[in-house]
Short mmCIF file of C-alpha atoms and ligand atoms in Angstrom, two decimals:
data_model
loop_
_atom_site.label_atom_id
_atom_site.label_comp_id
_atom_site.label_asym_id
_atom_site.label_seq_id
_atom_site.Cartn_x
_atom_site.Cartn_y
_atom_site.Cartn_z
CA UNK A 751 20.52 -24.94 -4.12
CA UNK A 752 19.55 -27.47 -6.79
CA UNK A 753 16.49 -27.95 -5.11
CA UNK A 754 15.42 -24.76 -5.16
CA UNK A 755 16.12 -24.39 -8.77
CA UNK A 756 13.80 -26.80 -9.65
CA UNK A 757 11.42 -26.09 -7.55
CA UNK A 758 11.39 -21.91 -8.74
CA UNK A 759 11.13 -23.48 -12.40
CA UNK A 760 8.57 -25.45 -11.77
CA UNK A 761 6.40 -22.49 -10.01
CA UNK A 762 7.44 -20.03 -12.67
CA UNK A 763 7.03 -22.12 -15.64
CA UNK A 764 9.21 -20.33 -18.90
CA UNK A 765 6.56 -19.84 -21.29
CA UNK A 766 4.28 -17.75 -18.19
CA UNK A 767 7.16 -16.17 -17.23
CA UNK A 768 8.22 -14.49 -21.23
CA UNK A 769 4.52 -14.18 -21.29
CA UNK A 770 4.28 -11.46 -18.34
CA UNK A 771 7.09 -9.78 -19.83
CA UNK A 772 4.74 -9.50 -22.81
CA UNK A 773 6.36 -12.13 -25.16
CA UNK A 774 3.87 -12.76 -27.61
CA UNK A 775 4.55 -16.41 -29.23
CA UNK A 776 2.22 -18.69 -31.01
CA UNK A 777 2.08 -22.65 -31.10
CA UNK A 778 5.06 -23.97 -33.64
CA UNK A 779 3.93 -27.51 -33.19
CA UNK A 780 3.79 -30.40 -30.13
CA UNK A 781 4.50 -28.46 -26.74
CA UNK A 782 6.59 -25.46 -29.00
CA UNK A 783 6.28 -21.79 -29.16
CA UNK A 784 7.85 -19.42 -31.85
CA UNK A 785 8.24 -15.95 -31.58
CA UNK A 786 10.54 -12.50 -32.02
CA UNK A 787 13.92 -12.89 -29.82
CA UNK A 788 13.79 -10.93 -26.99
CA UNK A 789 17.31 -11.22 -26.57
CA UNK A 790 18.44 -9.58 -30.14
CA UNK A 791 16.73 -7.40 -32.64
CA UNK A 792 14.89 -8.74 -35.25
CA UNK A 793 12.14 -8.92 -37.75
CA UNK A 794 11.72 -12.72 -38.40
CA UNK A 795 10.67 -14.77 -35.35
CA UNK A 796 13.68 -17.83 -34.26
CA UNK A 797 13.21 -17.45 -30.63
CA UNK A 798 12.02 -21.41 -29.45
CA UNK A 799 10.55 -22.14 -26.43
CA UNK A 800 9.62 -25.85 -25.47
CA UNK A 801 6.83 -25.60 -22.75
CA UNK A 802 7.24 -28.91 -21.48
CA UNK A 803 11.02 -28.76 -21.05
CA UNK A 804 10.99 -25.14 -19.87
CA UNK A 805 13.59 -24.09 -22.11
CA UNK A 806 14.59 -21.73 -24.58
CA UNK A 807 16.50 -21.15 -28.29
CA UNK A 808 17.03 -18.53 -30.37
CA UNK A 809 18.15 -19.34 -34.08
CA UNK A 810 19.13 -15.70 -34.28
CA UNK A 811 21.86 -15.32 -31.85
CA UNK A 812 22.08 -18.46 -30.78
CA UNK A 813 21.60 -17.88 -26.97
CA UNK A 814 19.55 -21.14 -24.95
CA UNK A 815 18.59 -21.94 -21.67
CA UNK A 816 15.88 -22.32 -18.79
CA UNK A 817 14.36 -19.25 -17.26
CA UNK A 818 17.13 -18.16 -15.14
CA UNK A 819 19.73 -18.12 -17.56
CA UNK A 820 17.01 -16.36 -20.00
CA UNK A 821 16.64 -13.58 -16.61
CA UNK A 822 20.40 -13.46 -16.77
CA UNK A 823 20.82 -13.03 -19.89
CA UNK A 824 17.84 -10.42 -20.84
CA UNK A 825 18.39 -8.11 -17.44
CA UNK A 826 22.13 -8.67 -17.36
CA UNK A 827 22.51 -10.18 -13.78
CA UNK A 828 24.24 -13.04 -12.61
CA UNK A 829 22.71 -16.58 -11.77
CA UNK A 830 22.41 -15.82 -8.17
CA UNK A 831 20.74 -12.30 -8.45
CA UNK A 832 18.80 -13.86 -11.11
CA UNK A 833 17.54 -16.04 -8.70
CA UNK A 834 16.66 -13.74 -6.09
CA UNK A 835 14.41 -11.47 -9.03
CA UNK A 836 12.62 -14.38 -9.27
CA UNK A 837 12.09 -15.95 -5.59
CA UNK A 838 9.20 -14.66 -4.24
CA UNK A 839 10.97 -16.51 -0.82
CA UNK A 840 14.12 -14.06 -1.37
CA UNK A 841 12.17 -10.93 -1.89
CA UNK A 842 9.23 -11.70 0.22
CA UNK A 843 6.30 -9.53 0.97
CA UNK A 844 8.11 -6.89 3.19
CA UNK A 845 9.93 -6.04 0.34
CA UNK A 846 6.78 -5.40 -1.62
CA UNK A 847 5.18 -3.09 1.26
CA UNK A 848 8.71 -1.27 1.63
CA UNK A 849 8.69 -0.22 -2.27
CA UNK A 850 5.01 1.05 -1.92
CA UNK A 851 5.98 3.25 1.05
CA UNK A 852 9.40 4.40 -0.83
CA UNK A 853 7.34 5.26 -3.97
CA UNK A 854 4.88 6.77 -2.45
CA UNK A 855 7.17 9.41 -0.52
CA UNK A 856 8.91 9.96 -4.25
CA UNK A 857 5.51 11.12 -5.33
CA UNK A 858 4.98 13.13 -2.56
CA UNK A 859 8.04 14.97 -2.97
CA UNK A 860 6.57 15.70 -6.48
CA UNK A 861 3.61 17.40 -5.58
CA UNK A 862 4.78 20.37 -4.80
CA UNK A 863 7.17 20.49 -7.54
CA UNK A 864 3.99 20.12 -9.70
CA UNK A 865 1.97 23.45 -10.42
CA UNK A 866 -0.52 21.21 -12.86
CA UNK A 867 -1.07 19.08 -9.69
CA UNK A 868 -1.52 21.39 -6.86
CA UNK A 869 -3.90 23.23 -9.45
CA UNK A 870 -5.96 20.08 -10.30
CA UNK A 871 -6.05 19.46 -6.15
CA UNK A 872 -7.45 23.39 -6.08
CA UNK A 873 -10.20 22.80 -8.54
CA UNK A 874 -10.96 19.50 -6.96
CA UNK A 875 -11.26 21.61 -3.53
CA UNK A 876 -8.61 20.20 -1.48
CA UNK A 877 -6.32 22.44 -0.26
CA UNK A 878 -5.58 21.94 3.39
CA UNK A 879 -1.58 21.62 3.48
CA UNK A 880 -1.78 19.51 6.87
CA UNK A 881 -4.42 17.02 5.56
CA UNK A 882 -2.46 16.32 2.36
CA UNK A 883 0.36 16.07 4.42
CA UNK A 884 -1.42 13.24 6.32
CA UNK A 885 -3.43 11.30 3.89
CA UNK A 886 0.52 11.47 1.99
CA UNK A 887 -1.54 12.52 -1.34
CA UNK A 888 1.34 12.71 -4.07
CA UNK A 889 1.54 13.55 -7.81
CA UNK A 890 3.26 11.13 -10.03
CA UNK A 891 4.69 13.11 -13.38
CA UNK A 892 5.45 9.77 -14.73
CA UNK A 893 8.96 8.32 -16.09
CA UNK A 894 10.64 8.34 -13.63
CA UNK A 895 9.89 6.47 -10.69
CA UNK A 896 12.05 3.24 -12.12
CA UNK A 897 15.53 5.12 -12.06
CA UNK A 898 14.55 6.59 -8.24
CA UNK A 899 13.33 3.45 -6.76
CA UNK A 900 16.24 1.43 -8.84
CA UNK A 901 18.76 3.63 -7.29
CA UNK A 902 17.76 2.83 -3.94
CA UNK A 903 17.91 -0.94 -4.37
CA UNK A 904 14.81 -2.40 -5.67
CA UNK A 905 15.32 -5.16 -8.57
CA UNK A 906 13.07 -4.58 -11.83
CA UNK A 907 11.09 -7.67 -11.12
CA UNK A 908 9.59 -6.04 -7.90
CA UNK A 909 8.69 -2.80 -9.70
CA UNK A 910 6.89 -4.71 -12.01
CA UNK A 911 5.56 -7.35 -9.79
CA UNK A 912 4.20 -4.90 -8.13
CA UNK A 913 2.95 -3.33 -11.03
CA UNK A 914 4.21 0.51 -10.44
CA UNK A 915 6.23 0.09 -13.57
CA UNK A 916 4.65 -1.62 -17.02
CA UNK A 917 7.05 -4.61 -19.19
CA UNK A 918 8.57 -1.23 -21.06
CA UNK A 919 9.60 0.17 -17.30
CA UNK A 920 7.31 3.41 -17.63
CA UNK A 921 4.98 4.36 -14.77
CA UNK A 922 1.68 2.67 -14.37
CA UNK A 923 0.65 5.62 -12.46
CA UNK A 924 1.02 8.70 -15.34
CA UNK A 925 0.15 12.19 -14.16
CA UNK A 926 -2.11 11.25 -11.62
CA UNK A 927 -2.58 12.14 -8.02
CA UNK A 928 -1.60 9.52 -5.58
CA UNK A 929 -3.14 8.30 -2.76
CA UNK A 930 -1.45 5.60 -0.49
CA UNK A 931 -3.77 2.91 0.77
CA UNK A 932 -2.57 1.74 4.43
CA UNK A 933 -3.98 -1.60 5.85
CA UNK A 934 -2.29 -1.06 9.48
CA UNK A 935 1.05 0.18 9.36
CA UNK A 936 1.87 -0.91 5.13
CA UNK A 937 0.77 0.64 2.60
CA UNK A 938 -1.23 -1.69 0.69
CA UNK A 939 -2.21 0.02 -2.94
CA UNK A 940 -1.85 3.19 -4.81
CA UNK A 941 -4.81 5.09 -5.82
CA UNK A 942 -3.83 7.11 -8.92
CA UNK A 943 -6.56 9.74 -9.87
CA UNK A 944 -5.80 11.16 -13.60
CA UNK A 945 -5.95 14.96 -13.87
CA UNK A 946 -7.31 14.17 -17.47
CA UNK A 947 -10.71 12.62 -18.08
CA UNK A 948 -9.28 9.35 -20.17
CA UNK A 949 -8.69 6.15 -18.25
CA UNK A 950 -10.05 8.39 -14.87
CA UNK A 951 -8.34 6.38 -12.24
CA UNK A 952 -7.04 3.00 -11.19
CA UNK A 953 -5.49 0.85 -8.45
CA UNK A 954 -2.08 -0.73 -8.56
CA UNK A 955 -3.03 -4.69 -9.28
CA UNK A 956 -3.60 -6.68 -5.87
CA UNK A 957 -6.31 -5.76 -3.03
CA UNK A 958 -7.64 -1.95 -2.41
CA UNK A 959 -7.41 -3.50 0.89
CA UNK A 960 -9.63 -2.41 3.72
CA UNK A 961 -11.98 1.11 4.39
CA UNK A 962 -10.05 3.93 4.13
CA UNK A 963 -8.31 5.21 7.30
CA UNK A 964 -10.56 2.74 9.24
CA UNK A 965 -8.75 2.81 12.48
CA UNK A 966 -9.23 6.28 12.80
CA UNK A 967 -13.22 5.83 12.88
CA UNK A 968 -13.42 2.14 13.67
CA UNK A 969 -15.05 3.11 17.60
CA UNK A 970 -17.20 5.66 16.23
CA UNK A 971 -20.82 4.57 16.54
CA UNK A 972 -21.66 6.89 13.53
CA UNK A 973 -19.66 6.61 10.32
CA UNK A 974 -20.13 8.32 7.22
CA UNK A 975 -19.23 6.24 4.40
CA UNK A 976 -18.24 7.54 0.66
CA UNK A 977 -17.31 6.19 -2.24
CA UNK A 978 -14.13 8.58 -3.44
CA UNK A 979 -11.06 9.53 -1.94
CA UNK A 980 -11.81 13.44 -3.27
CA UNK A 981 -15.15 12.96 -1.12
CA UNK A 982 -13.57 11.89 2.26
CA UNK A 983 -10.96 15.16 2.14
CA UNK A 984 -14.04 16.96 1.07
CA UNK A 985 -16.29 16.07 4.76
CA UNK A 986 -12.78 16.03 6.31
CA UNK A 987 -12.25 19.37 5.04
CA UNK A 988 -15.57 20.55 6.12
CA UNK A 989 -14.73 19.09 10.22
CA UNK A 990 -16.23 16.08 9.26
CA UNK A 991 -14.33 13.12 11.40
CA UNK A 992 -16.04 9.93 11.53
CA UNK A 993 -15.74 9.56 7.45
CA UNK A 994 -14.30 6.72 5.87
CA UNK A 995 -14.34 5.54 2.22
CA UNK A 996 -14.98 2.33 0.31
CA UNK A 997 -12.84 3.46 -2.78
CA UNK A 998 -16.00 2.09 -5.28
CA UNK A 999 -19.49 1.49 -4.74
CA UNK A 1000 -19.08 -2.58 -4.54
CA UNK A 1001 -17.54 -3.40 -1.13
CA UNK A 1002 -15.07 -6.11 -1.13
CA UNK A 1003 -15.36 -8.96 1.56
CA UNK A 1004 -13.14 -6.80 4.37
CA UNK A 1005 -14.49 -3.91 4.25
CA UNK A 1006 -18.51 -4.98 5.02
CA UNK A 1007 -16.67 -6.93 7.71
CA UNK A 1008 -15.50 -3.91 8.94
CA UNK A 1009 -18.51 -1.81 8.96
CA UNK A 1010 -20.23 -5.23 10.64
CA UNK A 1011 -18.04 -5.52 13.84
CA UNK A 1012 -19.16 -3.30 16.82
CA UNK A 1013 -22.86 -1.29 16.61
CA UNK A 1014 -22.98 1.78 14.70
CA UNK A 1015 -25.12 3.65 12.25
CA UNK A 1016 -23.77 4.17 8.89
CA UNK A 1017 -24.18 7.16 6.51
CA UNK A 1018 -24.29 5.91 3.40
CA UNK A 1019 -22.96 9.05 0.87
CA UNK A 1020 -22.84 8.05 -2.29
CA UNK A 1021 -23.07 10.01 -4.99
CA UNK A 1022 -26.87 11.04 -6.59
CA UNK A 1023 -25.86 10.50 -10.78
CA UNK A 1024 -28.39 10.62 -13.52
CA UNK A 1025 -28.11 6.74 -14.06
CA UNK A 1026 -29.10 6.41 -10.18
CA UNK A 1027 -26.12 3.88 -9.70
CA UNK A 1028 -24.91 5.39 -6.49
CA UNK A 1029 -28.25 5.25 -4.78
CA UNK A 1030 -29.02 1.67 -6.21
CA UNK A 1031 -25.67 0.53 -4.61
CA UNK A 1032 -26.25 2.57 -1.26
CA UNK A 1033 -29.82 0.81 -1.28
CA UNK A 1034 -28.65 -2.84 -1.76
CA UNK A 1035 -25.67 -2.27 0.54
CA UNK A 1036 -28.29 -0.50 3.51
CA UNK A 1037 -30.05 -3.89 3.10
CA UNK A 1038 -27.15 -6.22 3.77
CA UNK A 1039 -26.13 -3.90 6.17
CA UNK A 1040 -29.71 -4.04 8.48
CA UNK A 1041 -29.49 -8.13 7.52
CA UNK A 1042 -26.17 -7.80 9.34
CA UNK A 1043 -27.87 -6.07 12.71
CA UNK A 1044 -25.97 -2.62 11.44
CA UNK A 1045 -28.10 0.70 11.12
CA UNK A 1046 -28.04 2.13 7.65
CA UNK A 1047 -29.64 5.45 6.49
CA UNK A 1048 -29.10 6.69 3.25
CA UNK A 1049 -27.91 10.50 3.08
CA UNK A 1050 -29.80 12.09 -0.11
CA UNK A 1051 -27.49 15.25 -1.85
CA UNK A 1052 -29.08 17.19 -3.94
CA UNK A 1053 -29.48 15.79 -7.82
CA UNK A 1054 -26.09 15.40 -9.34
CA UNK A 1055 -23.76 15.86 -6.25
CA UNK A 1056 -21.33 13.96 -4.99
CA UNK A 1057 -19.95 14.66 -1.36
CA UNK A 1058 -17.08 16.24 -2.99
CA UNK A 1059 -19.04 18.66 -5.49
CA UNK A 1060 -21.18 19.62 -2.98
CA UNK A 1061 -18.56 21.31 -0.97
CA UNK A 1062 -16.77 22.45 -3.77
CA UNK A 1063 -19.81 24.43 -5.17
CA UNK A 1064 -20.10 25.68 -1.87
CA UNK A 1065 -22.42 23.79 0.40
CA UNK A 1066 -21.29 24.52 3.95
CA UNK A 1067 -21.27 22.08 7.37
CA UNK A 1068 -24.30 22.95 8.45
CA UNK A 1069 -26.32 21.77 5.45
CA UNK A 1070 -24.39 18.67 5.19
CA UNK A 1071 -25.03 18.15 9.35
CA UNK A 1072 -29.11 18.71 8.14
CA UNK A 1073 -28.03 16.24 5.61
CA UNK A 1074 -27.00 13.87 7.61
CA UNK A 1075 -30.01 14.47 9.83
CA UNK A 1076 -32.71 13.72 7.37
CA UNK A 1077 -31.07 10.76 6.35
CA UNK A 1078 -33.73 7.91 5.52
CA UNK A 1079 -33.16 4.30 6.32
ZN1 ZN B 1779 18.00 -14.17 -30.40
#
């Protein structure tokens, strides 16, 4: 046990530790930080911490100590669960995936109790109850995720680890729509789209992992490939199958392995903006793609569409299909 102290000290050093809890000290001489006590209220800093020892004081209230007995003492657990918030060992990776999947069925549960959410999910065109139901798109209202996913077992330091909660314990996602991300069987990420137009979307921190719903279309040899979620249920919508989505224009390292494996010819969808950034990142990745021995043709909408938009403002199947047919590589 000793051991393994040491050895969690030494890979969670104190100072990095108050730091991602958003402890904001500065330098107070060789190898010493001051700062505000996070342990008691107050306005003059007298909360110590020696970087090289890994330990702690607080002038204030007099409390002292290494990192676990600062976890005990500011979450109120004892030495033991203290060290299981902190070993990654203790609460490995499976935990991680298992708090994903258990938030991401507490957000779906919220969506329909949401009329701002199913509304924003109208507008956006997406209302086919069975595909929601199977992409698992939830709503998350914010504020109160912590208390549900607390209540069902899941220590503080995972939440926040896994960055669904922030250092205060509110929701990272906030009134967004949630996607789930699955690599396999485990959810991987949360997509959280914003129904307002500040701060539009963003990822939990950690991978987006691979294309989206990729085993679905990974033996088709034609894939259409987007660059938003709202696009995929958009094609999907429309009978579209073979779609997948790269979540971004800039695909990371797995997913143009993916595309790369196996023959196929890839639609490349993205959208047509004023700034041309869509088509300049479907041209650069068509290139890499034909480098890589993959067919590439580049699907022109009309000016200022998006997959998505051009459903919604009523293009049909059958143009998209002539679409897809005068695609140029
Ligand atoms: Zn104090």
């Amino acid at each position: 046990m000793g051991e393994d102290v040491e050895r969690l000290k030494r890979r969670t050093p104190l100072l990095d530790y108050l730091r991602q809890h958003n402890w904001a000290g500065r330098p107070a001489g060789h190898s010493e930080f001051v700062g505000l006590c996070p342990l008691h209220k107050e306005s003059q800093p007298s909360f110590y911490v020696n970087a090289r020892k890994g330990v702690f004081y607080c002038h204030g209230c007099g409390q002292g100590g290494d990192l676990i007995r600062f976890v005990q003492l500011s979450r109120g657990l004892s030495f033991r669960q203290s060290l299981a918030s902190l070993d990654p060992e203790i609460t490995p990776e499976a935990d991680s995936s298992a708090v994903l999947e258990e938030a991401a069925a507490f957000y779906q549960q919220q969506l329909d109790r949401c009329p701002e959410a199913l509304d924003y999910l109208h507008r956006r065109g997406v209302h086919d109850p069975a595909l929601i139901r199977e992409l698992g798109i939830g709503y998350a209202p914010g504020g109160t995720l912590r208390r549900y996913l607390m209540a069902l077992g899941h220590s503080f330091d995972v939440l926040r680890r896994r960055g669904l909660i922030n250092a205060h314990g509110a929701d990272a996602l906030y009134q967004r729509i949630v996607f789930p991300l699955r690599q396999g069987e485990h959810i991987v990420n949360l997509y959280g789209r914003s129904l307002g137009s500040a701060f539009a979307h963003r990822f939990l921190p950690g991978s987006k992992g691979g294309l989206y719903a990729w085993e679905k279309v990974c033996n088709c040899a034609e894939v259409i490939l987007v660059e938003g979620l709202f696009d995929y249920v958009a094609l999907r919508q429309a009978g579209f199958h073979n779609v997948t989505c790269s979540l971004g224009t800039q695909l990371n390292r797995e997913q143009f392995r993916q595309l790369c494996e196996g023959e196929r010819t890839v639609y490349l969808t993205f959208d047509v903006d004023q700034n041309q950034s869509g088509q300049q990142a479907a041209e650069q990745l068509a290139h890499r793609l034909v480098v890589h021995g993959i067919s590439a043709r580049r699907v022109l909408l009309p000016e200022g569409h998006d997959p998505n938009s051009f459903f919604v403002q009523g293009g049909d199947p059958h143009q998209f299909q002539s679409l897809l047919e005068a695609a140029q590589p």
